[in-house]
Coordinates of C-alpha atoms and ligand atoms in Angstrom, one line a residue:
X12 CA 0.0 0.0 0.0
X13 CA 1.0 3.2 -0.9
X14 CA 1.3 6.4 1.5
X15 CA 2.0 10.3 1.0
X16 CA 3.0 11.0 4.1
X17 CA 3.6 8.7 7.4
X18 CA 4.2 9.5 10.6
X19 CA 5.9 7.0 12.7
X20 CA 6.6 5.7 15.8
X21 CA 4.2 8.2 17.9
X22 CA 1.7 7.2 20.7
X23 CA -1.7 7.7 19.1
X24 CA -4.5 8.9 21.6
X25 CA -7.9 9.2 21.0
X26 CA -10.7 9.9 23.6
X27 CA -11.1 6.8 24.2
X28 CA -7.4 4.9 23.7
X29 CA -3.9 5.1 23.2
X30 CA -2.0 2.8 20.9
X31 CA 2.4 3.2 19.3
X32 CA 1.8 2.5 15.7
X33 CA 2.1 4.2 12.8
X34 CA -0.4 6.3 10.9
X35 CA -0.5 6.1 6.7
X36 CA -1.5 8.9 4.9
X37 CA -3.1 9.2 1.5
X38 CA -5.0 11.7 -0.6
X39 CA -5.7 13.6 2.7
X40 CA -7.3 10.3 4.9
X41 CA -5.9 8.1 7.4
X42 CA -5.2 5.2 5.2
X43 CA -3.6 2.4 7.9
X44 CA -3.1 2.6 11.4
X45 CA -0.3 -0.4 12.0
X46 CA 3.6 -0.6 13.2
X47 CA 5.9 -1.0 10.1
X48 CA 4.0 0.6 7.6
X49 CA 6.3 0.6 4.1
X50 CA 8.1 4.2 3.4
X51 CA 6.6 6.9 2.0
X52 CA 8.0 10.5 0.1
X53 CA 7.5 12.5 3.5
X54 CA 8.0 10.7 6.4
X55 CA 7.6 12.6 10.0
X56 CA 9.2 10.7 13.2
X57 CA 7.3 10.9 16.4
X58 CA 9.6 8.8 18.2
X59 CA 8.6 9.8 22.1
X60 CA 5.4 12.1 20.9
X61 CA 1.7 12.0 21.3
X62 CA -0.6 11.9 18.3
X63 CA -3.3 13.5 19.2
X64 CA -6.3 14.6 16.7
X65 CA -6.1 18.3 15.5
X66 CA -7.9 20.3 17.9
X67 CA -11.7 21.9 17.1
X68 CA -11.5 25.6 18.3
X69 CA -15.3 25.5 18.1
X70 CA -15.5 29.1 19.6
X71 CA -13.8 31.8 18.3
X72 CA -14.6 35.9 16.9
X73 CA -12.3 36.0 13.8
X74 CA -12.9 38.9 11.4
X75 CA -16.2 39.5 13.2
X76 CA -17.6 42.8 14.2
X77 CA -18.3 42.9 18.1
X78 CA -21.5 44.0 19.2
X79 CA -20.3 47.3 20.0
X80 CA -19.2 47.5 16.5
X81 CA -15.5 47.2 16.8
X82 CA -13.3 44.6 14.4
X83 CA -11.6 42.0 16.0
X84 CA -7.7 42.1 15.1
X85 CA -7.1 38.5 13.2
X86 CA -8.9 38.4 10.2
X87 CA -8.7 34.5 8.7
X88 CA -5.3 34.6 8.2
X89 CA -3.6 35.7 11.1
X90 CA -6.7 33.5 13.4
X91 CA -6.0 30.4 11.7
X92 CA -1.8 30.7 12.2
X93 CA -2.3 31.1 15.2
X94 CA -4.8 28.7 15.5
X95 CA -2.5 26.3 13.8
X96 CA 0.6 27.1 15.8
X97 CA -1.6 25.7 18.7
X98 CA -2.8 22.5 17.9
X99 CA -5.9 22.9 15.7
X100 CA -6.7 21.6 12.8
X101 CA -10.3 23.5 12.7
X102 CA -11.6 26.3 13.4
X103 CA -15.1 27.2 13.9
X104 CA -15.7 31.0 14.2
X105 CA -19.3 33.2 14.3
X106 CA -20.9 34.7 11.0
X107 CA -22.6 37.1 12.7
X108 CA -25.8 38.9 11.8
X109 CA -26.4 42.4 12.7
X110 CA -29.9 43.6 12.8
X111 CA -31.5 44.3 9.5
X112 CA -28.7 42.0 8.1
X113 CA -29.7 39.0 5.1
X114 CA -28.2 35.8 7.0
X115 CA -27.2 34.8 3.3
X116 CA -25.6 38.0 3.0
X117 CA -23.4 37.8 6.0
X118 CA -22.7 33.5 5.5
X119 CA -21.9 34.7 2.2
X120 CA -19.0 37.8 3.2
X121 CA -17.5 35.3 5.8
X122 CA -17.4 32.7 3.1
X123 CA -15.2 35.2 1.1
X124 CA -13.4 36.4 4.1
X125 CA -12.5 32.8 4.8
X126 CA -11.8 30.9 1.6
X127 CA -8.5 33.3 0.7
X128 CA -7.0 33.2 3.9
X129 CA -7.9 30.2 5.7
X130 CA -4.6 27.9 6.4
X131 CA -6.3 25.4 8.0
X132 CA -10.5 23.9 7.4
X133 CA -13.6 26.0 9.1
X134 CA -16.9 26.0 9.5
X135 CA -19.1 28.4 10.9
X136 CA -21.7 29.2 13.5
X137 CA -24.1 31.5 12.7
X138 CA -25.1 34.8 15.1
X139 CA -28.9 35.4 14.5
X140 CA -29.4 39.1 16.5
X141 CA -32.6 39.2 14.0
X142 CA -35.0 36.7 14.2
X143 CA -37.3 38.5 11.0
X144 CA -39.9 35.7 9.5
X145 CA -37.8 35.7 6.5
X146 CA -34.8 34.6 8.8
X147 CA -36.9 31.9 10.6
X148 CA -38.6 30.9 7.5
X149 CA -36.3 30.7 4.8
X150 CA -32.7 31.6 5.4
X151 CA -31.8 29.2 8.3
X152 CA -33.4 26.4 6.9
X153 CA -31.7 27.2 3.5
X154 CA -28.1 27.6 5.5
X155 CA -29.0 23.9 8.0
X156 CA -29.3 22.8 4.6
X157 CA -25.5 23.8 3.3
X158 CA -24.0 22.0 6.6
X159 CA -24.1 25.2 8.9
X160 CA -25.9 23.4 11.9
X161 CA -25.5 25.6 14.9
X162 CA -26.6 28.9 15.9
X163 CA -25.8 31.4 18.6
X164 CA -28.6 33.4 20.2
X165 CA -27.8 36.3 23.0
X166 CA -29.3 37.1 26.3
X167 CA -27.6 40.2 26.7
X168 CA -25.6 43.0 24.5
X169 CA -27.6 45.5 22.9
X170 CA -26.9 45.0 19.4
X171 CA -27.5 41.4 19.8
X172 CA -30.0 40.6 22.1
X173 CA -33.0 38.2 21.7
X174 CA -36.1 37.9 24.1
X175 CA -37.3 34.9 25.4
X176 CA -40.3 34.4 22.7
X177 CA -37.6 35.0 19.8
X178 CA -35.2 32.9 21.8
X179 CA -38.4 30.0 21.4
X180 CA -38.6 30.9 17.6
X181 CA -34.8 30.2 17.0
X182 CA -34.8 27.3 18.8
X183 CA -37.5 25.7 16.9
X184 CA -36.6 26.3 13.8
X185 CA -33.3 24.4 15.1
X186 CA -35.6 21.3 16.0
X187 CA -37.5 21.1 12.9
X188 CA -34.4 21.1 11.0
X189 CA -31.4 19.5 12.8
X190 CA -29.2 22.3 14.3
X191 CA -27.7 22.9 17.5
X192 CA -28.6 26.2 19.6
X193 CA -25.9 27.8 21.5
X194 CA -26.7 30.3 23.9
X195 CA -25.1 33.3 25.5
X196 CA -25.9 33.5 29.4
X197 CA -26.1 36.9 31.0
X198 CA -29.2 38.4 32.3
X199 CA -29.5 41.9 30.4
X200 CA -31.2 43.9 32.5
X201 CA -29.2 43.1 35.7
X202 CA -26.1 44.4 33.9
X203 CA -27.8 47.5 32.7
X204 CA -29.0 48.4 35.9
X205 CA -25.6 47.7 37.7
X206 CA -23.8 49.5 35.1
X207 CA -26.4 52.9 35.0
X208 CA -25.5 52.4 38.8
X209 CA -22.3 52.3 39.0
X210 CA -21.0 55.1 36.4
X211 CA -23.4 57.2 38.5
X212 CA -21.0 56.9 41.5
X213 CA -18.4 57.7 39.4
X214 CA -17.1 53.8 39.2
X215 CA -15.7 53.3 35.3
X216 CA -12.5 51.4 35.9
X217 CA -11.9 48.1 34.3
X218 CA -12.8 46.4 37.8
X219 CA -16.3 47.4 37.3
X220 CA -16.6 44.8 33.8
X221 CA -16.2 42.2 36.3
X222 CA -19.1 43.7 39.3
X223 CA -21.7 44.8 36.6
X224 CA -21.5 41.3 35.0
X225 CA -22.7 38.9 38.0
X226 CA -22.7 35.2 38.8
X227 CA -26.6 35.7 39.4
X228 CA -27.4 37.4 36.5
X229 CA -25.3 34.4 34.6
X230 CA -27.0 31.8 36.7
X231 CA -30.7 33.3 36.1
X232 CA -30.2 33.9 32.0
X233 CA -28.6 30.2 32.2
X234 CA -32.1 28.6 34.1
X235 CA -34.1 30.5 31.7
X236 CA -32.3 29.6 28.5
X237 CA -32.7 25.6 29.9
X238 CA -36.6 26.2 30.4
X239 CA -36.8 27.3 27.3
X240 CA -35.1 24.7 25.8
X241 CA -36.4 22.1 27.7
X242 CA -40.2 23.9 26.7
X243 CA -39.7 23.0 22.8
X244 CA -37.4 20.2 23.1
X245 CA -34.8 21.3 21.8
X246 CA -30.7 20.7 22.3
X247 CA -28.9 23.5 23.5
X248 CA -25.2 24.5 24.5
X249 CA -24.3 26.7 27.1
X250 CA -21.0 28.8 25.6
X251 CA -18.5 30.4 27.7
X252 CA -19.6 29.4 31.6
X253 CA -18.0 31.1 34.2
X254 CA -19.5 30.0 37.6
X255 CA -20.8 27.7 39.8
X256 CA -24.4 29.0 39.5
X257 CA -24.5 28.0 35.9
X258 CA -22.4 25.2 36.5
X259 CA -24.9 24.1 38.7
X260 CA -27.6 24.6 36.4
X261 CA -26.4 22.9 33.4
X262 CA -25.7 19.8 35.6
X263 CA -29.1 19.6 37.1
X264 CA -30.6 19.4 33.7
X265 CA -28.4 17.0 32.6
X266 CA -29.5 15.1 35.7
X267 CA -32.6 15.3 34.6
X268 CA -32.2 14.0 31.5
X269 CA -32.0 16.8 29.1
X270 CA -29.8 17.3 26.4
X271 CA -27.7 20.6 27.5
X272 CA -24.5 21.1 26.9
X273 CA -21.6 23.0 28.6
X274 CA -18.6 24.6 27.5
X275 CA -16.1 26.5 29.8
X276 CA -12.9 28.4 28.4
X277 CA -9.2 28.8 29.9
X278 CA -10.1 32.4 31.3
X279 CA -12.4 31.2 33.5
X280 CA -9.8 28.5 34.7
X281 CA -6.9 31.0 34.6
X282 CA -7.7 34.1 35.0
X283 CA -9.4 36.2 37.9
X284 CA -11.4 39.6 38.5
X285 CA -8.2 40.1 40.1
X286 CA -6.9 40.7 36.8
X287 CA -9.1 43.6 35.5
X288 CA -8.2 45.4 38.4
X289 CA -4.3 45.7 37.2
X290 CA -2.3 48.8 37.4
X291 CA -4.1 51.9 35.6
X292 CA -6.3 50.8 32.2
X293 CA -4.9 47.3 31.9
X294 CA -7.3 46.0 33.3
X295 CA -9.6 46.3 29.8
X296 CA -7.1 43.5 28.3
X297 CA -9.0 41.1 30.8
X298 CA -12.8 42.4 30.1
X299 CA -14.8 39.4 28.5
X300 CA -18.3 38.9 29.1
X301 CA -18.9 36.8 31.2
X302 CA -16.0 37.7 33.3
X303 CA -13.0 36.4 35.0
X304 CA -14.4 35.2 38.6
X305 CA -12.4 34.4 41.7
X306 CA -10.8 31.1 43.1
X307 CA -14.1 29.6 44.0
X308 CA -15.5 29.6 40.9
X309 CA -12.0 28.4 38.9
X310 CA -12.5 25.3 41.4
X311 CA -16.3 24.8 40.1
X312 CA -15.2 24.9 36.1
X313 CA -12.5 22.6 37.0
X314 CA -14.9 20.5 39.1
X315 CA -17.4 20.4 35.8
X316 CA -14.6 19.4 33.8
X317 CA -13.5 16.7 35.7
X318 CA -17.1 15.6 36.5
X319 CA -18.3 15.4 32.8
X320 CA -20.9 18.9 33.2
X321 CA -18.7 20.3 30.3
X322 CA -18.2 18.9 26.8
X323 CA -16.1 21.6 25.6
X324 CA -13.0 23.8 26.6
X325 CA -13.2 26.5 24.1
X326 CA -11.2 29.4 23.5
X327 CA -13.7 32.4 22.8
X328 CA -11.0 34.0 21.1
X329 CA -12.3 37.6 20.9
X330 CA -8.9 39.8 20.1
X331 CA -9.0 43.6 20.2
X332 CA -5.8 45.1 20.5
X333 CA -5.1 47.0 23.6
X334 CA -5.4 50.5 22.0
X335 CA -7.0 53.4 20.1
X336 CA -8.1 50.5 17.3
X337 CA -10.1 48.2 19.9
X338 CA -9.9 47.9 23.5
X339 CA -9.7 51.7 23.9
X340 CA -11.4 53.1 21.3
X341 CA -13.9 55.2 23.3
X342 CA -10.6 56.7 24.6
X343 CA -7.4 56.2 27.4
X344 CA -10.0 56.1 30.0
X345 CA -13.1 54.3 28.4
X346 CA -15.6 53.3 31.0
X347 CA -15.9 49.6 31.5
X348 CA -19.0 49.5 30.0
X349 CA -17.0 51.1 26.5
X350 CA -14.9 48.7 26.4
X351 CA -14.1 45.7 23.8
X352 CA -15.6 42.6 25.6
X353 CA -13.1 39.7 24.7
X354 CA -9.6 38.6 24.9
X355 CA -6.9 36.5 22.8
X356 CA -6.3 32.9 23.7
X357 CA -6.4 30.9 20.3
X358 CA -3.2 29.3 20.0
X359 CA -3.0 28.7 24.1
X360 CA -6.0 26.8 25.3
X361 CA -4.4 23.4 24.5
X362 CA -1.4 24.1 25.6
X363 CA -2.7 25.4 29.0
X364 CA -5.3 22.8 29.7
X365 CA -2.3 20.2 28.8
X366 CA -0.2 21.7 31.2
X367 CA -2.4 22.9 33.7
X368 CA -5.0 19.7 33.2
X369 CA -3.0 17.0 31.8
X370 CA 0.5 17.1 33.7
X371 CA -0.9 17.8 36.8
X372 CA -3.3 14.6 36.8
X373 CA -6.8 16.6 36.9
X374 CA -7.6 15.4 33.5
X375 CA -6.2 12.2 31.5
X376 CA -5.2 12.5 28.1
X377 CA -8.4 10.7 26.8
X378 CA -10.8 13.3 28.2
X379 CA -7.9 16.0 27.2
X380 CA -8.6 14.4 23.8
X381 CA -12.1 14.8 24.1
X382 CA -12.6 18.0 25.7
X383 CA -10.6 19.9 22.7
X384 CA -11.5 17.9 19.6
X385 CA -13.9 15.3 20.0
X386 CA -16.7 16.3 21.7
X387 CA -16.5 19.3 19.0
X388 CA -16.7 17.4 16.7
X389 CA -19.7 14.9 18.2
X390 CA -22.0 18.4 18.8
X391 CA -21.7 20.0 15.7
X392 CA -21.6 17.1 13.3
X393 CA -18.0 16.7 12.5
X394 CA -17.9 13.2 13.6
X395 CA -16.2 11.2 12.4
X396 CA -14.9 12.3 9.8
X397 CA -13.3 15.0 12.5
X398 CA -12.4 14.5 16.1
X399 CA -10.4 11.5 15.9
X400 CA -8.1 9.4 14.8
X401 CA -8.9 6.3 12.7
X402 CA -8.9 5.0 8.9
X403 CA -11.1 7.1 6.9
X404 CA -10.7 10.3 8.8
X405 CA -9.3 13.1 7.8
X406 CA -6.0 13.3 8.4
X407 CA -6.3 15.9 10.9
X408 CA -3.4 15.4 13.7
X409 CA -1.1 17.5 16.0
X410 CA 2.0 15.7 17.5
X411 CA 2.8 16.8 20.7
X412 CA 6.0 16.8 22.3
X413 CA 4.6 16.2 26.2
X414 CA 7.9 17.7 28.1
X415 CA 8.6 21.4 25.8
X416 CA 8.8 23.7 28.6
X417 CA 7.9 27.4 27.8
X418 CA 7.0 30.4 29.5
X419 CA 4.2 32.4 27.4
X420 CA 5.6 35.8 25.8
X421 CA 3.0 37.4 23.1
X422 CA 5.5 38.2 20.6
X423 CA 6.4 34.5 20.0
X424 CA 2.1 34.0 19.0
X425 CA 0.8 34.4 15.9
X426 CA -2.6 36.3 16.4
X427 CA -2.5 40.0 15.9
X428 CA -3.5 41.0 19.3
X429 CA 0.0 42.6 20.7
X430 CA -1.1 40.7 24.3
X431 CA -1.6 37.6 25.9
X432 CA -3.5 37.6 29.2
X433 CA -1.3 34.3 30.7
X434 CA 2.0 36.3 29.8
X435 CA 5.0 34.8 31.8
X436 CA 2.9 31.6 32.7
X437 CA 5.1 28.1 32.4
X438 CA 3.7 25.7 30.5
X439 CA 4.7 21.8 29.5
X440 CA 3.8 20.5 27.0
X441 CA 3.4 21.8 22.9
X442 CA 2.2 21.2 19.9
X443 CA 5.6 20.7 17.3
X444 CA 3.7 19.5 14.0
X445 CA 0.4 19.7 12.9
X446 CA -0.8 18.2 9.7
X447 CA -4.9 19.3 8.1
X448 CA -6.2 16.8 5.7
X449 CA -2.8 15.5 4.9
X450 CA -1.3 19.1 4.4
X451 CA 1.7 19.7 7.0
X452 CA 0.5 23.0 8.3
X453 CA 3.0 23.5 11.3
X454 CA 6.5 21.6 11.8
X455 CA 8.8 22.6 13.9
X456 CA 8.0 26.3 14.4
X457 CA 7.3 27.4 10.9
X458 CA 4.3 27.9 8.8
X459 CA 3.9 25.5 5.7
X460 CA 0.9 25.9 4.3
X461 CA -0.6 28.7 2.2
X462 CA -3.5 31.2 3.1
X463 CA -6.8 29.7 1.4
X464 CA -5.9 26.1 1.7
X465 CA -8.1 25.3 4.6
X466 CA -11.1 24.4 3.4
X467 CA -15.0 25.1 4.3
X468 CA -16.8 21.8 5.7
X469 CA -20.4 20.8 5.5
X470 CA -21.7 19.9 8.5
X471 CA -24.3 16.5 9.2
X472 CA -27.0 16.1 11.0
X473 CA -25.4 15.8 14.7
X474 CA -26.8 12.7 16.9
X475 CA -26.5 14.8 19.9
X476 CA -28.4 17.7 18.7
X477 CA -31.2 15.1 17.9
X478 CA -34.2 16.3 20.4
X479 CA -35.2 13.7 22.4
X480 CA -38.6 13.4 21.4
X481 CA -40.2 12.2 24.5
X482 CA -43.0 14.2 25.9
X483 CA -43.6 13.9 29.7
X484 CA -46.4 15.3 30.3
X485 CA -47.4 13.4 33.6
X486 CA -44.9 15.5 35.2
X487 CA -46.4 19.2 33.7
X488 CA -48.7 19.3 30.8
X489 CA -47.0 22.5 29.6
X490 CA -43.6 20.8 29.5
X491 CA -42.8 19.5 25.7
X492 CA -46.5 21.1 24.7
X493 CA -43.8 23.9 22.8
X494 CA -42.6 20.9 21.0
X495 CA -45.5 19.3 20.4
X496 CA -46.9 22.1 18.7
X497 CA -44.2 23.5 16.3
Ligands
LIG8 O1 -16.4 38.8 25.8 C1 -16.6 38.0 25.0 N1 -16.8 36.8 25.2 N2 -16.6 38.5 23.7 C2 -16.9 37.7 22.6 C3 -18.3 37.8 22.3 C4 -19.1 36.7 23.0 O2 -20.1 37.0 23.6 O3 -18.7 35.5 22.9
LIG9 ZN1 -20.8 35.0 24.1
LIG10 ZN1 -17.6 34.3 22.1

């Protein structure tokens, strides 16, 4: 048998086992998975590696406009070298609608933003801020159709924002035709009124992001997102959780039964409210929405990592650089509330939940495995033919070496941010090579693949976005009735 490309003599890990063989490479597939495979052209030795399958960033802001209408600073090129650099072999950014905004019109200007640049595959998710009759009626179900089966909805943000009865609409729409609804947690009107309160007293400093943004207000928006999806049905993914109250809230539905999801990110495992309170405006480099917490609630994420509450460890890569461009574009001073929500973190969330996770023995490699590609793949309908490693799959892998020590420093990353938030942070363990449908994207350090060679794929029906179908209605005759009815 005949091979482009093998790599040999690496540990191959999967989510569910490890394995030293060799992996055979043709026409962009695993061909053979077996010790001794015959040589081929290109050859890569992962003698005293790991094999892992290329990560899924499945939540990232790449060429996006935020909803206060600012850029973020990687457009396709720069997001997916970094992305690269760290492990991934997709990426999965947000096409986002603004209000008034075609859905077709914005899938198609990310489509052309994407396909020249792109150095490794993408889909997308789609931001629907405008739930219009033509949106619900014809455009999502024509986009499900293409392979784009997931969609973000907001609590909060005023430029993105959807009430509970447009919430319902969405999420319907997503049962009748197969997609997966994501949700962003954050009671709306609890910020507000913190915020109007506390620029009255004269509080704008970074530190206030973190107080006008509470664990309540996250825990409520959570609850009600859950009822809602639990009224019609319907799947749903809670992105970016920060606490214990939603923590909490996403496991006792999933004790019940219900098909939600969590994903958590490396900020709120990392990073604290601490942070935005740094020496003068520096603060703004750590504002995300929701925040950074405190030591309590990094011990709850790590707890619903651990315990199985989260499927996903995500970046939300959101970059704004921290100047005139982004973070302080309503000025040197900005209130909090002015600020760019988001912050870099692309081409570091494997390596930090590898180092921090991994080597320390809170996570094993398997549910490392999962965690970053698998269970990515499994939601959004990527599986198999992503998240894994086994003949037919793409050829998606990053070979680790376990023991590269390095201490983070932003000008050796590859996003355009000019920050990292985990600067001077030690890590172990990196990413050397990283091959995308055959293509060696990243080996040893440098960039061998092309802008536009990434490719866009489809997405399938996703098992775990299947409703459940089961009405209970001996428990409350209202409960499925949404479903029932659609
Ligand atoms: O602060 C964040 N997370 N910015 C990105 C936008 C979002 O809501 O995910
Ligand atoms: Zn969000
Ligand atoms: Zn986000």
């Amino acid at each position: 048998m005949e091979f482009d490309l093998v790599v040999r003599n690496g540990t191959i890990v999967t989510a569910s086992e490890h394995t030293d063989c060799d992996v055979g490479i043709r026409d962009g597939k695993i061909a053979a998975l077996m010790k001794g495979l015959p040589e081929a052209p290109r050859e890569i030795d992962a003698t005293g590696r790991l094999v892992l399958p290329g990560g899924i960033e499945a939540h990232c802001h790449i060429e996006q406009s935020s909803s206060l209408g600012i850029m973020t600073s990687d457009d396709f090129e720069s997001g997916s070298i970094s992305a690269a650099f760290g492990g991934n072999t997709t990426i999965m950014p947000f096409a986002a609608q603004h209000k008034g905004q075609s859905l077709l019109d914005v899938v198609a200007d990310y489509e052309a933003r994407a396909a020249a640049k792109s150095v490794i595959d993408y889909s997308y998710h789609l931001i629907v801020s405008d739930a219009t009759e033509r949106v619900l009626a014809t455009e999502l179900p024509q986009l499900i159709e293409k392979g784009l089966r997931s969609f973000k909805v907001y609590t909060t943000y005023d430029l993105l924002k959807l009430d509970d009865y447009q919430i319902l609409d969405v999420m319907s729409v997503a049962r009748r035709e197969g997609a997966l609804v994501m949700v962003h947690a954050e009671n709306h009107d609890m910020i507000r009124w913190l915020t109007k309160r506390l620029l009255d007293a004269g509080n704008k400093a970074p530190k206030y992001h973190g107080i006008s943004h509470s664990r309540i207000g996250e825990g409520e928006a959570t609850n009600r997102a859950i009822s809602l999806a639990e009224l019609v049905d319907q799947p749903l993914l809670v992105v970016h959780v920060s606490c214990q109250h939603a923590t909490a809230a996403i496991r006792d539905a999933q004790s019940k039964g219900l098909k939600i999801y969590g994903e958590t990110c490396p900020q709120y495992l990392f990073l604290t409210v601490e942070d935005l309170d740094r020496q003068g405006m520096e603060g703004a480099m750590f504002c995300c929405s929701p925040p950074p917490r405190d030591a309590v609630s990094q011990e709850a994420i790590w707890t619903g990592i651990e315990n199985g509450t989260f499927q996903v460890v995500s970046s939300d890569h959101a970059p704004y650089r921290f100047d005139e461009t982004a973070k302080l574009q309503a000025g040197p001073e900005a209130p909090f509330n002015k600020i760019a929500n988001g912050i870099p973190g692309i081409e570091l969330r494997m390596p930090l939940l590898f180092s921090e996770g991994v080597r320390t023995g809170r996570i094993d490699i398997h549910r490392f495995v999962e965690l970053t590609s698998t269970n990515a793949a499994r939601l959004y309908g990527l599986f198999p033919r992503k998240g894994t490693i086994a003949v037919g799959a793409d050829a998606d892998l990053a070979i680790w070496d376990p023991d590269l020590e390095y201490v983070v420093d932003w000008s050796d990353l590859h996003d355009n941010v000019g920050y990292s938030p985990y600067a001077g942070k030690s890590l172990t363990g990196w990413p050397t090579t990283v091959i995308n449908r055959g293509r060696v994207v990243v080996d040893g350090g440098k960039l061998c693949a092309e802008p536009g060679s990434g490719t866009f794929i489809p997405r399938e029906r996703s098992e775990l976005a299947q409703p459940r179908g089961k009405l209970v209605r001996e428990v409350d005759p209202a409960r499925n009735f949404g479903a029932e009815i659609l």
